Short mmCIF file of C-alpha atoms and ligand atoms in Angstrom, two decimals:
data_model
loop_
_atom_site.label_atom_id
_atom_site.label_comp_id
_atom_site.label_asym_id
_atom_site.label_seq_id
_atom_site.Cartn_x
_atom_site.Cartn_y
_atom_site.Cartn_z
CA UNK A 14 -131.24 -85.46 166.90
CA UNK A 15 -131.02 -86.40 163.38
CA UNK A 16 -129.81 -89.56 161.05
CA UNK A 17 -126.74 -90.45 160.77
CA UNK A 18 -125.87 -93.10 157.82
CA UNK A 19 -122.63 -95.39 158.61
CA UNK A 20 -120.93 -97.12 155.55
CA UNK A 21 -118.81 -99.20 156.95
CA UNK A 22 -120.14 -102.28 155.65
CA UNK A 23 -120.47 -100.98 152.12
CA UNK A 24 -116.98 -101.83 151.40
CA UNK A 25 -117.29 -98.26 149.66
CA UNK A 26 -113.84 -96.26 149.87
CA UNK A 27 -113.55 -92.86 150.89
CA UNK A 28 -112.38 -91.97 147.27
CA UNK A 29 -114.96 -93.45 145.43
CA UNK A 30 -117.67 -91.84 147.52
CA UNK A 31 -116.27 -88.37 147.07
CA UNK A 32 -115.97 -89.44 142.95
CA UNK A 33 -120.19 -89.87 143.55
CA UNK A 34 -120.59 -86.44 145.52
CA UNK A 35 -120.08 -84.44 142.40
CA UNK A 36 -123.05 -86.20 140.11
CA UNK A 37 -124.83 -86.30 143.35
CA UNK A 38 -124.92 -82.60 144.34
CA UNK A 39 -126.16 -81.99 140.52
CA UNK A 40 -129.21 -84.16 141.25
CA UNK A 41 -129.78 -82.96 144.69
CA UNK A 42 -129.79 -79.55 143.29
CA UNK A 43 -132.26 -80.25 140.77
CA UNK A 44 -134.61 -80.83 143.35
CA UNK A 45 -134.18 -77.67 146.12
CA UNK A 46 -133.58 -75.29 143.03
CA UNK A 47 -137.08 -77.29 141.75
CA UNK A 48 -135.67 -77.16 138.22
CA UNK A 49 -135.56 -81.15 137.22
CA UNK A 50 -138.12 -82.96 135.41
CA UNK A 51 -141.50 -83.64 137.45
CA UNK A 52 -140.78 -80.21 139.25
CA UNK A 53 -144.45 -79.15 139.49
CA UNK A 54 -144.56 -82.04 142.08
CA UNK A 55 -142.17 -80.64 144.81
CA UNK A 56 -143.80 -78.10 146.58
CA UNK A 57 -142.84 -81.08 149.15
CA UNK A 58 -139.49 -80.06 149.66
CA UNK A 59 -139.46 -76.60 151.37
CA UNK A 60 -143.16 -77.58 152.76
CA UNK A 61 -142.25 -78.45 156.08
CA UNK A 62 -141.08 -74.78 156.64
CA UNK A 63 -144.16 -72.70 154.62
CA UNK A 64 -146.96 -75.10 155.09
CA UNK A 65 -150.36 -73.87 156.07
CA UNK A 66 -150.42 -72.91 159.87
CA UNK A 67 -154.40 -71.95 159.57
CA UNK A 68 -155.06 -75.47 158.54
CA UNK A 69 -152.26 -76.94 160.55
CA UNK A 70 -154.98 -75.67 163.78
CA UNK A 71 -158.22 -76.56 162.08
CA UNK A 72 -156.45 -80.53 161.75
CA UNK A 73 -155.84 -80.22 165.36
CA UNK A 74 -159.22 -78.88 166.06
CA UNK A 75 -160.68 -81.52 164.18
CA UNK A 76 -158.66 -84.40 165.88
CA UNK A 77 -159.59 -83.40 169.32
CA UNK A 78 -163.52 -83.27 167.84
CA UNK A 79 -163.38 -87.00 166.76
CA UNK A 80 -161.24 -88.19 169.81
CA UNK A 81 -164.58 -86.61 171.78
CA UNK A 82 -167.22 -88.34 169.26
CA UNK A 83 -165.62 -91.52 168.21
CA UNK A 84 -164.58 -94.90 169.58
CA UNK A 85 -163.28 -95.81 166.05
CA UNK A 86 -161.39 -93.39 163.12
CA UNK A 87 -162.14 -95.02 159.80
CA UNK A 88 -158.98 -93.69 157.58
CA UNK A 89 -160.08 -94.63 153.93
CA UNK A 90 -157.23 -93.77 151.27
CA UNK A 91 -154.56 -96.09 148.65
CA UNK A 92 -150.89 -95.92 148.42
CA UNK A 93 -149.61 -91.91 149.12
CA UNK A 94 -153.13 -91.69 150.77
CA UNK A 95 -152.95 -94.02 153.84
CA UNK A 96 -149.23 -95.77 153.83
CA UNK A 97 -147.55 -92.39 155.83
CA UNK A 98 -150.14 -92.61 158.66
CA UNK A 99 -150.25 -96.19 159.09
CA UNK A 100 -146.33 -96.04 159.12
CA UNK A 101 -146.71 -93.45 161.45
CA UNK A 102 -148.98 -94.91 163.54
CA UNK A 103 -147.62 -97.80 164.00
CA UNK A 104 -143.82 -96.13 164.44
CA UNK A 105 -145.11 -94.29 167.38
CA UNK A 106 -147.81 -95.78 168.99
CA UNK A 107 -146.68 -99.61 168.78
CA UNK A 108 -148.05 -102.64 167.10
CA UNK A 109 -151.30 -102.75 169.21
CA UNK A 110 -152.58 -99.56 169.09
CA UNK A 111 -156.29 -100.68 168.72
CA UNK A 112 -155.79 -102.83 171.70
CA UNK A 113 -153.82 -100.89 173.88
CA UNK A 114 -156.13 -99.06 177.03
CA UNK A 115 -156.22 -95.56 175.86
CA UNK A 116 -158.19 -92.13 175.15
CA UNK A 117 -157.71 -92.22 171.75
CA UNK A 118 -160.18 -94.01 168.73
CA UNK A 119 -159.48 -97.36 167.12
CA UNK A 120 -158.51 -96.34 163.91
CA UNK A 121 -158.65 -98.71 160.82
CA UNK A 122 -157.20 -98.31 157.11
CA UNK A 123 -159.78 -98.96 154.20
CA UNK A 124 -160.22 -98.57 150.76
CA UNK A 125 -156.47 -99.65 150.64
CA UNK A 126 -157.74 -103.14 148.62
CA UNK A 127 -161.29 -104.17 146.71
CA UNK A 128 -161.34 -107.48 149.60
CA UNK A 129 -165.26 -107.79 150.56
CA UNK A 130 -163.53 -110.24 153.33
CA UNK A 131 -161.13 -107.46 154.84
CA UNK A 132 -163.78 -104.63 154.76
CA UNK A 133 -166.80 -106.97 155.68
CA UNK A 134 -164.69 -107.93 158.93
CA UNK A 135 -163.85 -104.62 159.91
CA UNK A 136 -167.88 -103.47 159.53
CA UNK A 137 -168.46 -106.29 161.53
CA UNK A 138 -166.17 -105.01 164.51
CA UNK A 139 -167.12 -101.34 164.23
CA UNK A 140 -170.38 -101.89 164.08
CA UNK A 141 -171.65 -100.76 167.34
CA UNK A 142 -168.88 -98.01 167.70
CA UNK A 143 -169.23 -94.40 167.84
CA UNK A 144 -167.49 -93.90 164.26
CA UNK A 145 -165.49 -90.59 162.19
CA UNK A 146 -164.45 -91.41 158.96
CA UNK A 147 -161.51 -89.62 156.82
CA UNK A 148 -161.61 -90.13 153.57
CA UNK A 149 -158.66 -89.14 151.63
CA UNK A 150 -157.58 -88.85 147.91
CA UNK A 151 -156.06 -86.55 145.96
CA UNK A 152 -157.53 -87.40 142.71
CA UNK A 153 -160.44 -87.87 144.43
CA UNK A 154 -161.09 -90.65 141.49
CA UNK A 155 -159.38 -93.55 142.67
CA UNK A 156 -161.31 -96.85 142.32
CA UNK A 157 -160.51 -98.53 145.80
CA UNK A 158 -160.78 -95.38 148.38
CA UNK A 159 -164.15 -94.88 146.18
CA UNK A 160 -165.54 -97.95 146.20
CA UNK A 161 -165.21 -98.45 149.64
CA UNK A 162 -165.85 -94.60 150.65
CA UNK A 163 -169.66 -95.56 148.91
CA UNK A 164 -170.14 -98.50 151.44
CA UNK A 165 -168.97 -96.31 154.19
CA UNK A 166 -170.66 -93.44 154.01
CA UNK A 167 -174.24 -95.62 153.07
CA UNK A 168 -173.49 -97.31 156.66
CA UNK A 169 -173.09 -94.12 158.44
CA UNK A 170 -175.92 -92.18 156.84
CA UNK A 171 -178.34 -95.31 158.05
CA UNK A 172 -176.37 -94.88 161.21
CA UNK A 173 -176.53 -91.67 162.44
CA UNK A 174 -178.54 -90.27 159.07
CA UNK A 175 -176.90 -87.69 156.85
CA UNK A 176 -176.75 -84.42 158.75
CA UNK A 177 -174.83 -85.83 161.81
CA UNK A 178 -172.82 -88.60 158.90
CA UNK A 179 -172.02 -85.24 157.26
CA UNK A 180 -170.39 -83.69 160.58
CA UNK A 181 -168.49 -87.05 161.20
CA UNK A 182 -167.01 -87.38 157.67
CA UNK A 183 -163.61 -85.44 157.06
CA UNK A 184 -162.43 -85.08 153.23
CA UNK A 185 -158.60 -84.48 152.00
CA UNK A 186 -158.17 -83.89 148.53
CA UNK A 187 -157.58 -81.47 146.19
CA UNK A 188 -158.30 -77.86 146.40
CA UNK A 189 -160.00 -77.40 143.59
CA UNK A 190 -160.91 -80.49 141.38
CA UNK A 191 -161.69 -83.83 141.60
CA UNK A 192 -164.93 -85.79 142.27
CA UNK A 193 -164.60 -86.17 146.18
CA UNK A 194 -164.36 -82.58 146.37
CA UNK A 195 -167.35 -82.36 144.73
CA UNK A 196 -169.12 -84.51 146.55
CA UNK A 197 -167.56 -83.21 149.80
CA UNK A 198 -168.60 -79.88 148.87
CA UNK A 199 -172.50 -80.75 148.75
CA UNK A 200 -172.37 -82.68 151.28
CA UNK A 201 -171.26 -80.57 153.50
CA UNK A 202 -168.09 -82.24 154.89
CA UNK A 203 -165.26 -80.63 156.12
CA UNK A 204 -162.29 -80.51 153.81
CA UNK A 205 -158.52 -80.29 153.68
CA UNK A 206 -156.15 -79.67 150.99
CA UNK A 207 -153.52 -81.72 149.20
CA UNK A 208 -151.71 -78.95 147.55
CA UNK A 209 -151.61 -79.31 143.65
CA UNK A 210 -147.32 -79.49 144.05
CA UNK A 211 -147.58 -82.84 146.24
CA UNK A 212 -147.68 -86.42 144.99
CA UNK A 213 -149.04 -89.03 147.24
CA UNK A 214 -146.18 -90.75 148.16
CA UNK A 215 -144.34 -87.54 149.53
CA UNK A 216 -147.84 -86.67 151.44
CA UNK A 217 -147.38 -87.73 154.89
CA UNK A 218 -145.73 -83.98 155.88
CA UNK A 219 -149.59 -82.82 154.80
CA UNK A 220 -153.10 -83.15 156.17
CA UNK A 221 -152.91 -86.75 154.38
CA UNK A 222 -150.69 -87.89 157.41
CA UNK A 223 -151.14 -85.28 159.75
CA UNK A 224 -155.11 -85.79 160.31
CA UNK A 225 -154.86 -89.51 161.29
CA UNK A 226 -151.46 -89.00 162.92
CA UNK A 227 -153.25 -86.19 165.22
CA UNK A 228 -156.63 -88.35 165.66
CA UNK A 229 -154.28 -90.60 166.68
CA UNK A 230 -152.18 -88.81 169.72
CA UNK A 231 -149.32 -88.26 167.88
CA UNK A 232 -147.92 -84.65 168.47
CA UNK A 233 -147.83 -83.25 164.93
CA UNK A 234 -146.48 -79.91 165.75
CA UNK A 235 -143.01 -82.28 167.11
CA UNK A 236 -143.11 -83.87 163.74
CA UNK A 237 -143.39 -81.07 161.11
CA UNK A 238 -140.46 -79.53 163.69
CA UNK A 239 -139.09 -82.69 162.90
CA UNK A 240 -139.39 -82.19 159.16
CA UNK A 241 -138.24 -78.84 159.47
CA UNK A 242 -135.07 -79.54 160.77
CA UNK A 243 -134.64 -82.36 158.14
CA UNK A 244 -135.03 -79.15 155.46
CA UNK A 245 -132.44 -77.53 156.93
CA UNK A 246 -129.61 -79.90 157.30
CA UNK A 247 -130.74 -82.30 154.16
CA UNK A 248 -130.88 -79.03 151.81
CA UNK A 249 -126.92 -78.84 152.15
CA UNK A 250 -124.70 -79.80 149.49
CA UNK A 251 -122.37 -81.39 151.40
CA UNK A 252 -121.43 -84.97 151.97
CA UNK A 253 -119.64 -85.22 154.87
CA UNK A 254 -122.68 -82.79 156.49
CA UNK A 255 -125.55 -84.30 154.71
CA UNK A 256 -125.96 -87.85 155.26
CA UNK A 257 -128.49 -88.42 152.06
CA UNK A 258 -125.42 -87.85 150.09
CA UNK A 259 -124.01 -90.92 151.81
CA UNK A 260 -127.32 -92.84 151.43
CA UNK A 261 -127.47 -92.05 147.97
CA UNK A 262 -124.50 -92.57 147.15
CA UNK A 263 -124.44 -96.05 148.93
CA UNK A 264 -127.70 -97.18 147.07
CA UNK A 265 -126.44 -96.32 143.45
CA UNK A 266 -123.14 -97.31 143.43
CA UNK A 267 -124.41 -100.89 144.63
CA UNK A 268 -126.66 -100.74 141.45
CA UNK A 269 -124.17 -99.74 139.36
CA UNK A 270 -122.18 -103.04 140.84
CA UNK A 271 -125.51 -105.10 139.63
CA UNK A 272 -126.50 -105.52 142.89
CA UNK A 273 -130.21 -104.13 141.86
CA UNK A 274 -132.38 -105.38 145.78
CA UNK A 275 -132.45 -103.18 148.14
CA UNK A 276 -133.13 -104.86 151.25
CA UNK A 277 -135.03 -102.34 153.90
CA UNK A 278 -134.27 -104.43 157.34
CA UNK A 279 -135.37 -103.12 161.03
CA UNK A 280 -134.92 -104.57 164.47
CA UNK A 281 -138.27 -103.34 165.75
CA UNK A 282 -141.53 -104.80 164.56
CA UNK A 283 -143.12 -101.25 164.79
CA UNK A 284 -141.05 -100.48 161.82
CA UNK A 285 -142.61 -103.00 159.11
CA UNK A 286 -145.41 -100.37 158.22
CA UNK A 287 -142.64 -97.69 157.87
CA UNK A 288 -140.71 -100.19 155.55
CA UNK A 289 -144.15 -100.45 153.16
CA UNK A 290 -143.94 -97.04 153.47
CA UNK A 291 -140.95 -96.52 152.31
CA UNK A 292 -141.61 -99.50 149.77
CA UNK A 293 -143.68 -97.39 147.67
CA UNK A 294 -141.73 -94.42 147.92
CA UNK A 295 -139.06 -95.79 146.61
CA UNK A 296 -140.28 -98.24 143.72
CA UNK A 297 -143.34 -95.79 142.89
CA UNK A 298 -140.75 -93.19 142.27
CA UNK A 299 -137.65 -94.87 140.91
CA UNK A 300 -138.90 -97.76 138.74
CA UNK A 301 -139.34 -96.62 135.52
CA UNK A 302 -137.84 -96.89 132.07
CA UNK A 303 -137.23 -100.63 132.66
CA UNK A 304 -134.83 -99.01 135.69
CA UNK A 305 -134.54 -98.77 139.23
CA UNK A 306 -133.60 -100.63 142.12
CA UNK A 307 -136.29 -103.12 143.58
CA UNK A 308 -137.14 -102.14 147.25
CA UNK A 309 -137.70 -105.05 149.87
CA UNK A 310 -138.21 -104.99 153.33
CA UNK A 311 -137.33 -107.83 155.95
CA UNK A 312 -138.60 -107.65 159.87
CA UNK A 313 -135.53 -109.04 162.31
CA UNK A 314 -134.95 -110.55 164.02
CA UNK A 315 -138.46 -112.64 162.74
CA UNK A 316 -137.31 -112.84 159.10
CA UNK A 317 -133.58 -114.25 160.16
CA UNK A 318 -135.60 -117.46 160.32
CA UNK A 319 -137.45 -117.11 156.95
CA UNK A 320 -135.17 -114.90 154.53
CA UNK A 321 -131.66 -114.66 156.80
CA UNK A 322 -130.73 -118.23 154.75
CA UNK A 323 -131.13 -116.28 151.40
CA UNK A 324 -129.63 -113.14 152.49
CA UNK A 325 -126.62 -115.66 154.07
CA UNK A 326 -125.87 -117.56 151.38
CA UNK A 327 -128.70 -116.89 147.55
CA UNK A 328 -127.61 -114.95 145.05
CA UNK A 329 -125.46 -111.98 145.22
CA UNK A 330 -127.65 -109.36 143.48
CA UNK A 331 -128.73 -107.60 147.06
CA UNK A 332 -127.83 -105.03 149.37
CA UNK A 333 -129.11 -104.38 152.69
CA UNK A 334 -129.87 -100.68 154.74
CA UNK A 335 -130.81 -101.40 158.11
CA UNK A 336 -132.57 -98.91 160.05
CA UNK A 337 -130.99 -98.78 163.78
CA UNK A 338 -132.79 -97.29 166.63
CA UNK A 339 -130.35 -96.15 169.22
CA UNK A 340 -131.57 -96.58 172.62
CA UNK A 341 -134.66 -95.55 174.87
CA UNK A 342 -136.30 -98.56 174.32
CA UNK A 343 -138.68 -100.12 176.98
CA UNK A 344 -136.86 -102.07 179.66
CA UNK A 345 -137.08 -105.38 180.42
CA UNK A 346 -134.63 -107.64 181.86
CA UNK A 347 -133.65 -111.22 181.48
CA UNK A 348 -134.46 -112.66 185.01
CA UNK A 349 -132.08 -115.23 186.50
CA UNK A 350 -133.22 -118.92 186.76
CA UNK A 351 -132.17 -121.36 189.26
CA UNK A 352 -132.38 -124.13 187.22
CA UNK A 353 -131.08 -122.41 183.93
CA UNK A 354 -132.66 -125.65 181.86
CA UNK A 355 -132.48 -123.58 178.87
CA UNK A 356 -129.18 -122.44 179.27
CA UNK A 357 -129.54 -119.03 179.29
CA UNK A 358 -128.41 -117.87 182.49
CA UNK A 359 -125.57 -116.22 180.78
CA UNK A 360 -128.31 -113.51 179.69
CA UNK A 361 -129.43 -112.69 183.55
CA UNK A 362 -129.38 -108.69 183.67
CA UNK A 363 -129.11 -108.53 180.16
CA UNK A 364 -131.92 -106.14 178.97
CA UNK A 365 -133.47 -107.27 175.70
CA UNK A 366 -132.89 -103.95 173.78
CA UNK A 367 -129.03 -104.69 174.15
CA UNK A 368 -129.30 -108.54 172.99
CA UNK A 369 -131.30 -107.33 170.23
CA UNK A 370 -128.39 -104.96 169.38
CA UNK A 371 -126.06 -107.85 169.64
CA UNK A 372 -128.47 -109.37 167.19
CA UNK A 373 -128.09 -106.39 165.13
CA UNK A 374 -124.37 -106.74 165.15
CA UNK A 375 -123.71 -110.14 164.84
CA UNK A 376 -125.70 -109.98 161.33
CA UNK A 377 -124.36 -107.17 159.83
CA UNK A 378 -121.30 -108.71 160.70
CA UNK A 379 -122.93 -112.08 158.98
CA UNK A 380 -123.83 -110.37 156.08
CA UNK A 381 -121.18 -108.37 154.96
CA UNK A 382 -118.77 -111.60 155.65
CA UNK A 383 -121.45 -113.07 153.07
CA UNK A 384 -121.00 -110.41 150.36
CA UNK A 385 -123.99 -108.05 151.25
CA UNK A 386 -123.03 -104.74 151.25
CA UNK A 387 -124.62 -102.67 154.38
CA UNK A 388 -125.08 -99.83 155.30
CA UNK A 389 -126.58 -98.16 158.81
CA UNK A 390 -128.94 -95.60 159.17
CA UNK A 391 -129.07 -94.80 162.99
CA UNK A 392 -131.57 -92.37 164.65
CA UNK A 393 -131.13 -91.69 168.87
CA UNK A 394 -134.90 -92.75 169.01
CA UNK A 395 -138.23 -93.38 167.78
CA UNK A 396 -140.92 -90.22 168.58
CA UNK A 397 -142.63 -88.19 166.87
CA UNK A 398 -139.53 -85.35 165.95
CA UNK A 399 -137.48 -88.23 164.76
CA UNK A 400 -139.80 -89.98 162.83
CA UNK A 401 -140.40 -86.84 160.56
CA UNK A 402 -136.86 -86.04 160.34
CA UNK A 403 -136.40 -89.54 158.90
CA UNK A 404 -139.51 -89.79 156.52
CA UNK A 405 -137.69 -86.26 155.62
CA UNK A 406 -134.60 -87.31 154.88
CA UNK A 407 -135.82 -90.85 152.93
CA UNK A 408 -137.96 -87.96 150.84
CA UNK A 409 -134.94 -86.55 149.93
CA UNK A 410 -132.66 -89.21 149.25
CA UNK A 411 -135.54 -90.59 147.09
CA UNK A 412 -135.80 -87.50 145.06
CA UNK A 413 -132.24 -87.33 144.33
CA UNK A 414 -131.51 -90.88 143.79
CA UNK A 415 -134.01 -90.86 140.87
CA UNK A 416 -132.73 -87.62 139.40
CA UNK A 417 -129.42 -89.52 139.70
CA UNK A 418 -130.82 -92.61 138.28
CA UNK A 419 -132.16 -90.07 135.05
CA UNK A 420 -136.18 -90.82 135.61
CA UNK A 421 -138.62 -88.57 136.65
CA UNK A 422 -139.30 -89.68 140.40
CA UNK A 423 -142.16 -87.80 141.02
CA UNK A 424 -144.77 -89.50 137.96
CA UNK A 425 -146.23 -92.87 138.07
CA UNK A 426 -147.39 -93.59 134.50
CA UNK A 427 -146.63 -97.73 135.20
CA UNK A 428 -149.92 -97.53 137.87
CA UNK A 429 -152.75 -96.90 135.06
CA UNK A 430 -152.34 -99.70 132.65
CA UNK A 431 -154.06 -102.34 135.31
CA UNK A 432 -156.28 -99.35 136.37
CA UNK A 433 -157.36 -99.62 132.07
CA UNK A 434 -157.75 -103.14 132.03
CA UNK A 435 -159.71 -103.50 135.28
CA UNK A 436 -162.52 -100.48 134.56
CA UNK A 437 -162.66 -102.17 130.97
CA UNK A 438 -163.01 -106.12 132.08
CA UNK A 439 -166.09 -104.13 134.33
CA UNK A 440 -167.71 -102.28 131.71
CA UNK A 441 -166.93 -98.80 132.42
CA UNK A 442 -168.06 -96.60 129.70
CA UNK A 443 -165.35 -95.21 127.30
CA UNK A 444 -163.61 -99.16 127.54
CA UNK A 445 -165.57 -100.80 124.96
CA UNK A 446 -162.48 -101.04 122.31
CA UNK A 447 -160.21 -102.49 125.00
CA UNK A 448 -163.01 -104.38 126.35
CA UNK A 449 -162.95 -105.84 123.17
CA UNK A 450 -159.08 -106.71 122.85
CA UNK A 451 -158.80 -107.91 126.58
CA UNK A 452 -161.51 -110.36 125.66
CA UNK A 453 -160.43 -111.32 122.12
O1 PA5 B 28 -147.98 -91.69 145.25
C1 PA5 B 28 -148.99 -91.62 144.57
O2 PA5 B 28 -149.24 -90.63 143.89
C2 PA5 B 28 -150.01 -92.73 144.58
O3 PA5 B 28 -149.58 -93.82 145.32
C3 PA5 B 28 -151.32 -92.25 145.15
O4 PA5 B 28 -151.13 -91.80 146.46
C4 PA5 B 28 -152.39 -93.34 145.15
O5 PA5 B 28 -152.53 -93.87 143.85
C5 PA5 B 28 -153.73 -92.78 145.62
O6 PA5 B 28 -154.12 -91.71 144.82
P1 PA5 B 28 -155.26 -90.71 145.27
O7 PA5 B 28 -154.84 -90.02 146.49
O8 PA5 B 28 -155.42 -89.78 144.11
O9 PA5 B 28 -156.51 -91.53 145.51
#
């Protein structure tokens, strides 16, 4: 039931994988002992098994009370705050979840961009909707959840005015600071925590993921189990039991080759909000100290026809980890045709989860041939169990592969200096001196 990772298109030998497995367990260490740099940020790690079960309920409770009162689920929250649910979301309950018939809310994503376009459309479409709103950060300070959470919470106060806005308003943040708490506090709204050990990007295993995930119809209890069992096989030390180790290994001995792209590809189009996902877990955590392997995502077999010439034949700096789901896939079969104008007869009884496998394997086979090295992470299927065992085990593979790397993966001191620039080009007080030098 969990991932397995395949090598065999790494071109990696057996011997120079166990060489890694050594500097490997160190790092990996460093992060279940909680002893490496950025340590205060990993009450993540053994969460999945001690995480609240009181508020685990009250997010359930909650779901089922907006399912009842709202046609749409407003999820406002940046990076850490809103990439795990959408990934989630979308993983689970398929590229058209708004416009699939169901008993579940719309749900949208805000306060992910400043766009007056993107959020003046979606006010547009909600407008005569039954609405709940979550907003979500753990700062509770972040410009683009704020500004948008203003704008929000104006519409629904001259919507339903403030005591009934108050009971349809949700807050995640932290437990004791922060100036959403404050706010959610006198207003009333019900609250959840983001405990002070967890960074965004390694939220989606708390009420940050779980509320939306639930709202949504996704059975939470199956993914923390999910998680859980990730904690228990990805906590061993052990390469040829832990398949991190084989992930991590993969990922830095390409680096240390020069090959410094790492290619995220999938098969399934439900995927490409996992791979963002997975985007910023990755470069938010690793990239630092002018190091760190760039994370990309493609979407096959769509991008074969936009990137698969680069990936063929450009330059030799990538590497490519393609996530494989194994079977249970919806079936539908290529019908016969009498005529067989387009030739395709040959397919007739084919179903189009195995030519898309065939796809699978006839690039890897394409790439590798071309110099990328790949590797295969495999999971049996894609529900709610599996999906947190694999956000689990990218957690971990993340955390190790930037002790590994030597940076602390769990700070993000790179994301401030546009934060500086912007609240100074806009006047906010305590910017005038770098008002000043932007300007000059
Ligand atoms: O991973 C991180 O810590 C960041 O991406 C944050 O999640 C993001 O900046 C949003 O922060 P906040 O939840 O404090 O609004």
């Amino acid at each position: 039931m969990s991932v397995s990772v395949d090598l065999k298109g790494s071109g990696i030998s057996f011997k120079l994988l166990k060489e890694f497995e050594v500097e490997i367990k160190k790092a990996h260490q460093k992060l279940f002992d909680k002893t490496g740099e950025g340590s205060d940020f990993l009450g993540w790690v053994d969460w999945p098994i001690r995480y609240d079960k009181q508020e685990f309920e009250r997010i359930i409770s909650a779901s089922e009370k907006i399912r009842q009162k709202s046609q749409v689920f407003l999820v406002v929250g940046i990076g850490g705050s809103y990439l795990g649910s959408k990934a989630a979301l979308e993983a689970i309950k398929g590229n058209f979840h708004n416009q699939m018939n169901k008993d579940t809310p719309d749900i949208f994503f805000v306060g992910n961009n400043i766009s007056s376009r993107y959020l003046k459309d979606i006010l547009e479409i909600i407008k005569d909707k039954e609405i709940c709103v979550n907003v979500i950060s753990k700062s509770g300070t972040t410009t683009e959840p704020a500004v948008a959470f203003r704008i929000i919470k104006k519409m629904m106060e001259e919507k339903y005015g403030r005591e009934e806005s108050a009971r349809r308003i949700f807050a995640t943040t932290d437990k004791s600071k922060g100036a959403l708490l404050e706010l959610a506090k006198k207003e009333n709204y019900e609250t959840f925590v983001i405990g002070d050990d967890i960074g965004g990007r390694f939220s989606v295993i708390t009420p940050v993921g779980l509320l939306p995930m639930s709202v949504a119809g996704i059975d939470i209890r199956e993914f923390m189990h999910g998680a859980a069992s990730g904690y228990e096989k990805y906590k061993t030390p052990n390469i040829d039991i832990n398949p991190c180790f084989k992930y991590v290994a993969f990922r830095n001995i390409m680096y240390s080759k020069g090959k410094k792209i790492e290619i995220l590809a999938n098969y399934e189009p439900s995927l490409s909000n996992f791979s963002e996902w997975w985007k910023q877990l990755f470069g938010e955590s690793e990239g630092k100290d002018h190091k760190g392997i760039y994370p990309s995502s493609v979407n096959f077999t769509s991008d074969l026809h936009s990137m698969g010439q680069y990936i063929q034949d450009g330059e030799r700096h990538i590497f490519e980890t393609v996530i494989r789901i194994a079977g249970h896939n919806p079936e539908i079969i290529m019908p016969e045709d009498e005529n067989n104008l387009d030739g395709l007869n040959y397919l007739s009884g084919k179903s189009l989860a195995d030519i898309n496998e065939k796809a699978l394997e006839g690039t890897f086979l394409a790439h590798v041939e071309g110099g990328v090295p790949n590797c295969i992470i495999s999971v049996e299927t894609l529900d709610s169990y599996t999906l947190g065992n694999l956000m689990y085990f990218f957690m971990v593979s993340c955390g190790t592969s930037g002790y590994l790397l030597g940076v602390n993966p769990f700070n993000q001191p790179g994301v401030e200096t546009y934060k500086e620039n912007m609240f100074a080009l806009l006047g906010k007080p305590g910017y005038e001196e770098l008002q000043k030098k932007l300007l000059s």
